[in-house]
mmCIF file of C-alpha atoms in Angstrom:
data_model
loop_
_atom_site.group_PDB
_atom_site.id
_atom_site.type_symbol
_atom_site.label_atom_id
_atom_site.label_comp_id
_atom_site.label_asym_id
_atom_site.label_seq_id
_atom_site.Cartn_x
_atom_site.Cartn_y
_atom_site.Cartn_z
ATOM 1 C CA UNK V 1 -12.061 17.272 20.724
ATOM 2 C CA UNK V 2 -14.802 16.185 18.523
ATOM 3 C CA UNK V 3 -15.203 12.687 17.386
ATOM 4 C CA UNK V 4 -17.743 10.788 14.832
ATOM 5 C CA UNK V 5 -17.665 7.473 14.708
ATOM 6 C CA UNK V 6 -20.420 4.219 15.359
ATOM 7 C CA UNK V 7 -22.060 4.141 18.624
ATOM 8 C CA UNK V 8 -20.297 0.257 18.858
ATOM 9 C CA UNK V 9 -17.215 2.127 18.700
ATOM 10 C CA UNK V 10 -17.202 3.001 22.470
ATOM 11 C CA UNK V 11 -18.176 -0.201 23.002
ATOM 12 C CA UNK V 12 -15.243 -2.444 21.091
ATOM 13 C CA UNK V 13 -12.182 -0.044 20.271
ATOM 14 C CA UNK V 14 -11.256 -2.811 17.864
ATOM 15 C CA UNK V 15 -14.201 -1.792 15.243
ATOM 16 C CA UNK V 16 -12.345 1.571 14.007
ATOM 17 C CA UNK V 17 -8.848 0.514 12.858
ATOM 18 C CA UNK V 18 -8.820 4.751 12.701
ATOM 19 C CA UNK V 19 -9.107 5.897 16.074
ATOM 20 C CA UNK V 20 -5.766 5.086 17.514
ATOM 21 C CA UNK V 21 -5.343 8.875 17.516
ATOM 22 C CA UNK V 22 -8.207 9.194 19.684
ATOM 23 C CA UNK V 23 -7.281 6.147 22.191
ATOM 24 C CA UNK V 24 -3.800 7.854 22.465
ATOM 25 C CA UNK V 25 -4.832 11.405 23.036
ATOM 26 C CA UNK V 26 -7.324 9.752 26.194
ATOM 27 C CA UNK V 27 -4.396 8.029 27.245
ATOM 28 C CA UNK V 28 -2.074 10.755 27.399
ATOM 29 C CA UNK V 29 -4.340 14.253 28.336
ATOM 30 C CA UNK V 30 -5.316 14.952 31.436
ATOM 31 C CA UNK V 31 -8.424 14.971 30.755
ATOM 32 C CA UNK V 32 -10.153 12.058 31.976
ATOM 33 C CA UNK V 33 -13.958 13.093 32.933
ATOM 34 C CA UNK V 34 -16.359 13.076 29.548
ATOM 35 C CA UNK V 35 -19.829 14.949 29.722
ATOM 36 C CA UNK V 36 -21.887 15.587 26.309
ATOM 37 C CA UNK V 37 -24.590 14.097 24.337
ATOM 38 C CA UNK V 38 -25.252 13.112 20.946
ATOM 39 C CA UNK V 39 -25.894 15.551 18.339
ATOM 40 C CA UNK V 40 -26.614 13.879 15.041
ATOM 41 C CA UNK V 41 -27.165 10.472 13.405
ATOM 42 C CA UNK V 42 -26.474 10.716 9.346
ATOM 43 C CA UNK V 43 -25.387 6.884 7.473
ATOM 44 C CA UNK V 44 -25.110 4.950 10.557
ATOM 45 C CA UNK V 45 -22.658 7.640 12.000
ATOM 46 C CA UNK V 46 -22.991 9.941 15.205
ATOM 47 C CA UNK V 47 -21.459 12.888 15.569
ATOM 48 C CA UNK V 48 -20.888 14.123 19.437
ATOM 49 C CA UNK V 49 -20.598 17.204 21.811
ATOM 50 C CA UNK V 50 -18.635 16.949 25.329
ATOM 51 C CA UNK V 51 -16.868 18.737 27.713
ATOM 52 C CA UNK V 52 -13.707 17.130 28.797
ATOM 53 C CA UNK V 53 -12.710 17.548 32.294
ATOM 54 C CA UNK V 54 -9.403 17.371 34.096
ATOM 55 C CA UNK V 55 -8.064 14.203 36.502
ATOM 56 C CA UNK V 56 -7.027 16.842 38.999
ATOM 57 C CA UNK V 57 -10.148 18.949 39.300
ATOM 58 C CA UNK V 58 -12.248 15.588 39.430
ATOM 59 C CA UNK V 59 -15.518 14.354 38.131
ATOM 60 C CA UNK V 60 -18.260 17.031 37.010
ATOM 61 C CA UNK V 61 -20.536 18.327 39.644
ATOM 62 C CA UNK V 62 -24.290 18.684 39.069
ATOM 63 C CA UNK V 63 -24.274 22.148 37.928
ATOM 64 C CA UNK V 64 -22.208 20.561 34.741
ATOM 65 C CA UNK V 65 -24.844 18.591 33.701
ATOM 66 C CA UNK V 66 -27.702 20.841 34.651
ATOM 67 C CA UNK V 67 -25.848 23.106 31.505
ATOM 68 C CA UNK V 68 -25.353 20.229 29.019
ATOM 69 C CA UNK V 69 -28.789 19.747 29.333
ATOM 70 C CA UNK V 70 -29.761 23.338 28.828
ATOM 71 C CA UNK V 71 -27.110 23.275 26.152
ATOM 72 C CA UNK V 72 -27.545 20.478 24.159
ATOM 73 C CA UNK V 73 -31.100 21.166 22.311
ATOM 74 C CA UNK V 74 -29.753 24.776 21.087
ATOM 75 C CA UNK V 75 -26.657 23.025 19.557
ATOM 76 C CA UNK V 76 -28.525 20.256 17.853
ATOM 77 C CA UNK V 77 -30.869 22.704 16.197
ATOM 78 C CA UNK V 78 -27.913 25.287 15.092
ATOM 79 C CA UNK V 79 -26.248 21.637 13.317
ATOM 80 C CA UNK V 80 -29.135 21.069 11.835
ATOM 81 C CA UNK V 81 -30.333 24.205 11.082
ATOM 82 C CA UNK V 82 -26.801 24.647 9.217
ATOM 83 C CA UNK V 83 -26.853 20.865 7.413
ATOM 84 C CA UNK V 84 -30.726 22.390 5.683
ATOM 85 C CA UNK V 85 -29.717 25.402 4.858
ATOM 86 C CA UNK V 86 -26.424 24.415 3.258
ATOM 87 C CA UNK V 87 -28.382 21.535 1.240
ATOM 88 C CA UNK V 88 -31.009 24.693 0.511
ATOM 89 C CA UNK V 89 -34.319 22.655 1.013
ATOM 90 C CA UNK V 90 -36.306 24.971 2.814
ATOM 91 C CA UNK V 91 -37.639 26.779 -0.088
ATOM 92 C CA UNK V 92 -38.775 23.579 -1.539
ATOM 93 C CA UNK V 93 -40.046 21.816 1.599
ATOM 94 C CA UNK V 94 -43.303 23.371 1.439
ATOM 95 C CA UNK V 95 -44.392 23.318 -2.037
ATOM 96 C CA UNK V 96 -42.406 23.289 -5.079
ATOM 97 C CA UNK V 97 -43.809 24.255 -8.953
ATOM 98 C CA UNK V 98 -43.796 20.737 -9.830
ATOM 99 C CA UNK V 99 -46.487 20.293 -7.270
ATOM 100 C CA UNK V 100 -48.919 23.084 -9.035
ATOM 101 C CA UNK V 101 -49.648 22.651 -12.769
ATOM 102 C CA UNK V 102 -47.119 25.312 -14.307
ATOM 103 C CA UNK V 103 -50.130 27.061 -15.669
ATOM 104 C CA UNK V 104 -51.735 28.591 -12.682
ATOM 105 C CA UNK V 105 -49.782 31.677 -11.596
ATOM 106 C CA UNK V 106 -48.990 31.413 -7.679
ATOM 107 C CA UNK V 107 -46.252 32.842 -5.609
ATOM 108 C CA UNK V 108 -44.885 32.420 -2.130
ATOM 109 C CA UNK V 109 -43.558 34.842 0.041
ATOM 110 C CA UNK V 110 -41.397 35.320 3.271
ATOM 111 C CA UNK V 111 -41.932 37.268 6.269
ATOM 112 C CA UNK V 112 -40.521 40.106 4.335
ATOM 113 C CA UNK V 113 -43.186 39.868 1.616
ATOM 114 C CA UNK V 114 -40.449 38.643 -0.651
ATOM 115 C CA UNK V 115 -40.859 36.155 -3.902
ATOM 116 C CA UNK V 116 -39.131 33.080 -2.448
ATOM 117 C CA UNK V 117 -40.491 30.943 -5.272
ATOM 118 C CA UNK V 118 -43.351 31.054 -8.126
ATOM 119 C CA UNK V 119 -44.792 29.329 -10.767
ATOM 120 C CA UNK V 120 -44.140 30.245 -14.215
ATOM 121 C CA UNK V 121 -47.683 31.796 -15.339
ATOM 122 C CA UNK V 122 -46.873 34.037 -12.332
ATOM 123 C CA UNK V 123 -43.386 35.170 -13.745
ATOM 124 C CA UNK V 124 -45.215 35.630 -16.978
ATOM 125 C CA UNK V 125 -47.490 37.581 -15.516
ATOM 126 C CA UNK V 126 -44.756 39.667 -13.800
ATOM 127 C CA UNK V 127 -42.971 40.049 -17.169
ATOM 128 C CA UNK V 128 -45.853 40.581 -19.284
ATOM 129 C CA UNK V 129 -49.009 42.761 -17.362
ATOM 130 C CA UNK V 130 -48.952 46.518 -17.973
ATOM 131 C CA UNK V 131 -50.373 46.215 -14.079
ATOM 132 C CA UNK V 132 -48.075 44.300 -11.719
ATOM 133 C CA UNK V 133 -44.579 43.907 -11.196
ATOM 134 C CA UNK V 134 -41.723 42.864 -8.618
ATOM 135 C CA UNK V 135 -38.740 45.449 -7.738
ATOM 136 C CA UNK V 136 -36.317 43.836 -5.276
ATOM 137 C CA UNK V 137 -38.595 40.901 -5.072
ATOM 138 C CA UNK V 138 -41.388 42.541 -3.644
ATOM 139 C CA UNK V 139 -44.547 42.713 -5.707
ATOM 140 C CA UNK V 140 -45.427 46.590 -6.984
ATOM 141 C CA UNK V 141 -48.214 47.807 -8.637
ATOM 142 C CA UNK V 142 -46.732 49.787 -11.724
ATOM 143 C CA UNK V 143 -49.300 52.411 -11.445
ATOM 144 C CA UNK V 144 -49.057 54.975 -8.708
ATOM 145 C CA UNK V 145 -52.892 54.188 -8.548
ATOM 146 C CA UNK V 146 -52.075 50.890 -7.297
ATOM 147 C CA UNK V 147 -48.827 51.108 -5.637
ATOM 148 C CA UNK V 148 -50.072 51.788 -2.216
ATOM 149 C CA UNK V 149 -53.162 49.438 -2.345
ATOM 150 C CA UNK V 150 -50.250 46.208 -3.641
ATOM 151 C CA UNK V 151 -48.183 47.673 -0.054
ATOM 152 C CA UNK V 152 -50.907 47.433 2.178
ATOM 153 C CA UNK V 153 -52.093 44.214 0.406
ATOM 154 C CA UNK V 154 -48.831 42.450 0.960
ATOM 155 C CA UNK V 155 -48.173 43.876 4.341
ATOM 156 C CA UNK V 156 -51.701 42.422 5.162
ATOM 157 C CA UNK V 157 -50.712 38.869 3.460
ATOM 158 C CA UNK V 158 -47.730 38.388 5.541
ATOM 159 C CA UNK V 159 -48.239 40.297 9.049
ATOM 160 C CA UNK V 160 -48.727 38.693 12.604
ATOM 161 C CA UNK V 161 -52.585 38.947 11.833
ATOM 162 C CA UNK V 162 -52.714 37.182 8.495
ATOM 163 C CA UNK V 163 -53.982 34.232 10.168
ATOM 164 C CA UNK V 164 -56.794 36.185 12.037
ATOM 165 C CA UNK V 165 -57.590 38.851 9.754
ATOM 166 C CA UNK V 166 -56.964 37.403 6.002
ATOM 167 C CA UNK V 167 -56.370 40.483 3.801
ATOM 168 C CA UNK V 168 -59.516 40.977 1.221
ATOM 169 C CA UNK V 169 -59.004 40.347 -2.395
ATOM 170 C CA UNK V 170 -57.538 43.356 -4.292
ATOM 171 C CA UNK V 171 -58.222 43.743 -8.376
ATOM 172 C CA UNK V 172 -55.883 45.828 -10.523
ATOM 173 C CA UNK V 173 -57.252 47.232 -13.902
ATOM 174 C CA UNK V 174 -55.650 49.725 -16.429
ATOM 175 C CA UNK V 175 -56.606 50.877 -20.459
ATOM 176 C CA UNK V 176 -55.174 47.187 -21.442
ATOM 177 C CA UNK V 177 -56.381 45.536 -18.781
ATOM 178 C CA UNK V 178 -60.110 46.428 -18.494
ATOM 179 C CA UNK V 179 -61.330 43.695 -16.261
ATOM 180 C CA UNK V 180 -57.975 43.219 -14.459
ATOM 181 C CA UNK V 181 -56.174 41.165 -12.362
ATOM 182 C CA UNK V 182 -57.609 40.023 -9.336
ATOM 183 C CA UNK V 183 -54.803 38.916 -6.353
ATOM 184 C CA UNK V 184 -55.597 36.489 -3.479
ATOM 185 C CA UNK V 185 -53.599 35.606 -0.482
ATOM 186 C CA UNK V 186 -54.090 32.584 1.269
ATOM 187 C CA UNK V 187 -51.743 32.896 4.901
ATOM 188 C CA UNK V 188 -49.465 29.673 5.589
ATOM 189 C CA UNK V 189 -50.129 28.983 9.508
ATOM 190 C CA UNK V 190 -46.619 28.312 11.094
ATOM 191 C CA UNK V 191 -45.348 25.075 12.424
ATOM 192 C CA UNK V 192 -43.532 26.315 15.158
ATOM 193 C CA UNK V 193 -40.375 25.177 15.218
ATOM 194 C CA UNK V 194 -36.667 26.381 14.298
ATOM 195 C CA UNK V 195 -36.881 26.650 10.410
ATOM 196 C CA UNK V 196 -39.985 28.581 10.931
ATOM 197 C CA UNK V 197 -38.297 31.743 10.003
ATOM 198 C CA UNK V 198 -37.230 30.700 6.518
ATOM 199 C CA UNK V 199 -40.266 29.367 5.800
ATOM 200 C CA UNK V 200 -42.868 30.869 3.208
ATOM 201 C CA UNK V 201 -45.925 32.523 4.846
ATOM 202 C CA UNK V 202 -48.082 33.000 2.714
ATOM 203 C CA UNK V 203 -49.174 32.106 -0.819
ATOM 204 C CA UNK V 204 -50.625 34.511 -3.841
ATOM 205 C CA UNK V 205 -52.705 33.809 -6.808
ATOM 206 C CA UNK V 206 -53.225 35.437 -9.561
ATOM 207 C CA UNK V 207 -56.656 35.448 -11.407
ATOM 208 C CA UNK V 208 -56.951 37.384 -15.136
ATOM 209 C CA UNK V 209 -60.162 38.305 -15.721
ATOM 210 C CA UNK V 210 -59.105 39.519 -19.233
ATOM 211 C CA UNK V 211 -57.532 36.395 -20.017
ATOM 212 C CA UNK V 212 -59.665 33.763 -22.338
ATOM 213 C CA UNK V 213 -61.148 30.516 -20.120
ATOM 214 C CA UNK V 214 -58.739 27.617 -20.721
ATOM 215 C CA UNK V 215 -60.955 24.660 -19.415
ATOM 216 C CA UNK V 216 -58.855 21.539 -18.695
ATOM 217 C CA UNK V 217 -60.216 18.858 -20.178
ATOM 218 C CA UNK V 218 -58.439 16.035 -18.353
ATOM 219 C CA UNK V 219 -59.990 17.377 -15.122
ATOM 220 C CA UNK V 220 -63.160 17.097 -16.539
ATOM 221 C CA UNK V 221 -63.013 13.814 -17.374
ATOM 222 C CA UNK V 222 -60.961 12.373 -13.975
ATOM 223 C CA UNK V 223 -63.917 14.720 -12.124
ATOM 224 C CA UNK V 224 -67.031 13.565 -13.586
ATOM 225 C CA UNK V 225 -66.312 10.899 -15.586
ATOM 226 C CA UNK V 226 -66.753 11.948 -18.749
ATOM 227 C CA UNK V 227 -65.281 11.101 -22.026
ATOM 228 C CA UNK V 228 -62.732 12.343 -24.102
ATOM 229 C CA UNK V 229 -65.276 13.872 -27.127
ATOM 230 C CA UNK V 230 -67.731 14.995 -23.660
ATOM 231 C CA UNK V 231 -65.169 16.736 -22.085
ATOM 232 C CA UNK V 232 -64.365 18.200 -25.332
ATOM 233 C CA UNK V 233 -68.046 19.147 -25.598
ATOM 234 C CA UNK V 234 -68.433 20.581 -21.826
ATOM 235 C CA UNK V 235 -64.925 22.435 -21.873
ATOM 236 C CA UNK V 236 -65.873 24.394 -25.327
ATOM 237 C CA UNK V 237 -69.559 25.334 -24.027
ATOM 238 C CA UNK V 238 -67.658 26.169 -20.474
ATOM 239 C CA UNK V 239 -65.466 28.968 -22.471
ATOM 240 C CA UNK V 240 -67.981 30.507 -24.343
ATOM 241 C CA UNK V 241 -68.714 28.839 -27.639
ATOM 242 C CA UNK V 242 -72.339 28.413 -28.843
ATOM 243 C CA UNK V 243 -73.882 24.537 -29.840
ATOM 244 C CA UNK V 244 -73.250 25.342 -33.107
ATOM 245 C CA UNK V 245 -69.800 26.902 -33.043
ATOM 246 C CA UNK V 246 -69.115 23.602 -30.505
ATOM 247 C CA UNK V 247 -70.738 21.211 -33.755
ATOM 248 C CA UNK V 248 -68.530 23.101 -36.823
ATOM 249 C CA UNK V 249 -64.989 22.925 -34.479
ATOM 250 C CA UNK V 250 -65.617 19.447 -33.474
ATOM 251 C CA UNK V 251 -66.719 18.411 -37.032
ATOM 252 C CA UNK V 252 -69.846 17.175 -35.523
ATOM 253 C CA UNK V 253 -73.924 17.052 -36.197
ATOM 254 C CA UNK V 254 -75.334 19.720 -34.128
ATOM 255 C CA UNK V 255 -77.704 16.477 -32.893
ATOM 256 C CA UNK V 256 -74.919 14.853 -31.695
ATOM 257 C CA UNK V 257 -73.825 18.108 -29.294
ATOM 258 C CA UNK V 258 -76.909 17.821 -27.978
ATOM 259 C CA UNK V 259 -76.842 14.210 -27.376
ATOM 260 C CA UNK V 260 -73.650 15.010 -25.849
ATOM 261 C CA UNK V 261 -74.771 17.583 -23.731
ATOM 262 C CA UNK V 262 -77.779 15.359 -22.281
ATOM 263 C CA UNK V 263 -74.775 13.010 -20.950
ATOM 264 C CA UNK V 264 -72.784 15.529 -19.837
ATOM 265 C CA UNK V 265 -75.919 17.114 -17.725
ATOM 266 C CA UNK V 266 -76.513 13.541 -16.337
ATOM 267 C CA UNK V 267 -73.102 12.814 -15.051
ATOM 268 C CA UNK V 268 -73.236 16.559 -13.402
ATOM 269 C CA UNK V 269 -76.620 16.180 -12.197
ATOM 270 C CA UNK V 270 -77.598 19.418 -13.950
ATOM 271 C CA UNK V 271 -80.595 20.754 -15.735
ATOM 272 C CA UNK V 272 -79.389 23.748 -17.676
ATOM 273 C CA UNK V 273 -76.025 25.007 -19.851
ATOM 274 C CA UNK V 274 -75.626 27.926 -17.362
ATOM 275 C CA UNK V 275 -74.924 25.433 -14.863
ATOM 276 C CA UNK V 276 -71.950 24.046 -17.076
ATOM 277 C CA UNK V 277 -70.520 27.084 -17.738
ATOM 278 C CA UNK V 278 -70.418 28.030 -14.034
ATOM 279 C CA UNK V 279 -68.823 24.764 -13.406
ATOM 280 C CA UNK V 280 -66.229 25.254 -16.157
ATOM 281 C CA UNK V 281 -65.379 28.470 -15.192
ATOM 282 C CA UNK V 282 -64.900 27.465 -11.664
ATOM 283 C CA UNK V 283 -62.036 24.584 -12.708
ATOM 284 C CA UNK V 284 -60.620 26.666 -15.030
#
């Protein structure tokens, strides 16, 4: 018999007009001896586990309890366990691609070295790169050249030394692809616990090192302080452009780049434009 009600319910029968049932199956089973425990607490409800044992046979002995209390901690973490998984939240409860800009391509894998969830840059890069791609949800390298060095890669990423050993950085490059895609895993130490075996464990990034640097300028400015027109300044010099290119896109004196560039330095606390374009290229 399994019962959820308010713990006051045991307390004043009068609370739950709804339990008559209940009191009438105590009064008439033989049953009379109650061992459990508690299993759950959801909306200011309990729900309960307990053995019922007969009037004839008498109260429970030791040994009873000595198994409910074996029991109980298994059975509270298969409910639970079975309340997550049907509200499918353990994907999410770890990081979710609201909580990385949609632009930088990550993905995070299982135990299996399965996709469980990625960003979109990372599906684009999936769907778009002559060089990787995912078959089952495993990450492949489309070239035989590269298939074996993606297996051991991922088998490295996700194995039971990930979190002594982190696998080395692998680059793939093709005709298209000249400088290629370089892949990174970071390992995702476990927690130790029940749900530990649906969680991710481990998380990929993909750099392209063919792929044009997209400086953010809003970083720039929440980093260092700078403002809008300076971070417009920093972020073109950052990719690439020359002073002058910088002074015709901006619509700008090639003077006024330079005063520019003498605040940016300050508020960097750097002497020369190599400097900035490390930077840059770094927060890209």
């Amino acid at each position: 018999v399994g019962q959820v009600a308010d713990d006051r319910y045991f307390v004043d029968w009068d609370l739950d007009p709804n339990g008559a049932e209940f009191r009438d199956w105590l009064d008439k089973t033989p049953s009379r001896y109650l061992q459990g425990g508690k299993l759950l607490s959801s909306g200011g409800h309990f729900a309960f586990f307990s053995t019922h044992f007969s009037r004839r046979l008498g109260p429970p002995e030791a040994f009873h309890e000595k198994f409910h209390r074996a029991l109980m901690p298994h059975i509270v973490n298969m409910h639970e366990a079975g309340r997550v998984l049907s509200r499918n939240r353990l994907r999410n409860e770890l990081v979710t691609q609201r909580a990385l800009d949609g632009d930088r391509p990550f993905a995070l894998l299982d135990r299996a070295g399965r996709i469980v969830e990625c960003s979109p840059a990372f599906e684009a890069v999936l769907r778009d790169t002559e060089l990787l791609g995912a078959r089952g949800l495993h990450l492949v390298g489309r070239h035989h050249q590269h298939r074996k060095l993606v297996e051991r890669f991922i088998s490295s990423a996700v194995g039971p030394r990930r979190l002594i050993e982190a696998p080395l950085p692998i680059r793939l490059s093709g005709p298209v692809h000249l400088r290629g895609l370089v892949l990174r895993a970071i390992p995702l130490p476990p927690r130790d616990d029940l749900f530990d075996i649906f969680r991710p464990v481990a998380l990929i990034t993909i750099v392209d090192l063919d792929a044009s640097i997209k400086a953010r300028r809003r970083d720039l400015s929440a980093l260092f302080g700078l403002t809008e027109r300076e971070a417009e300044v920093a972020a073109l010099i950052g990719e690439g452009h020359p002073s002058d290119a910088v002074a015709d896109r901006l619509a700008i004196s090639p003077y006024t780049v330079k005063q520019h560039l003498k605040s940016i330095f300050g508020k960097l606390c750097i002497e020369r434009q190599s400097e900035l374009v490390s930077i840059v290229m770094r927060l890209a």
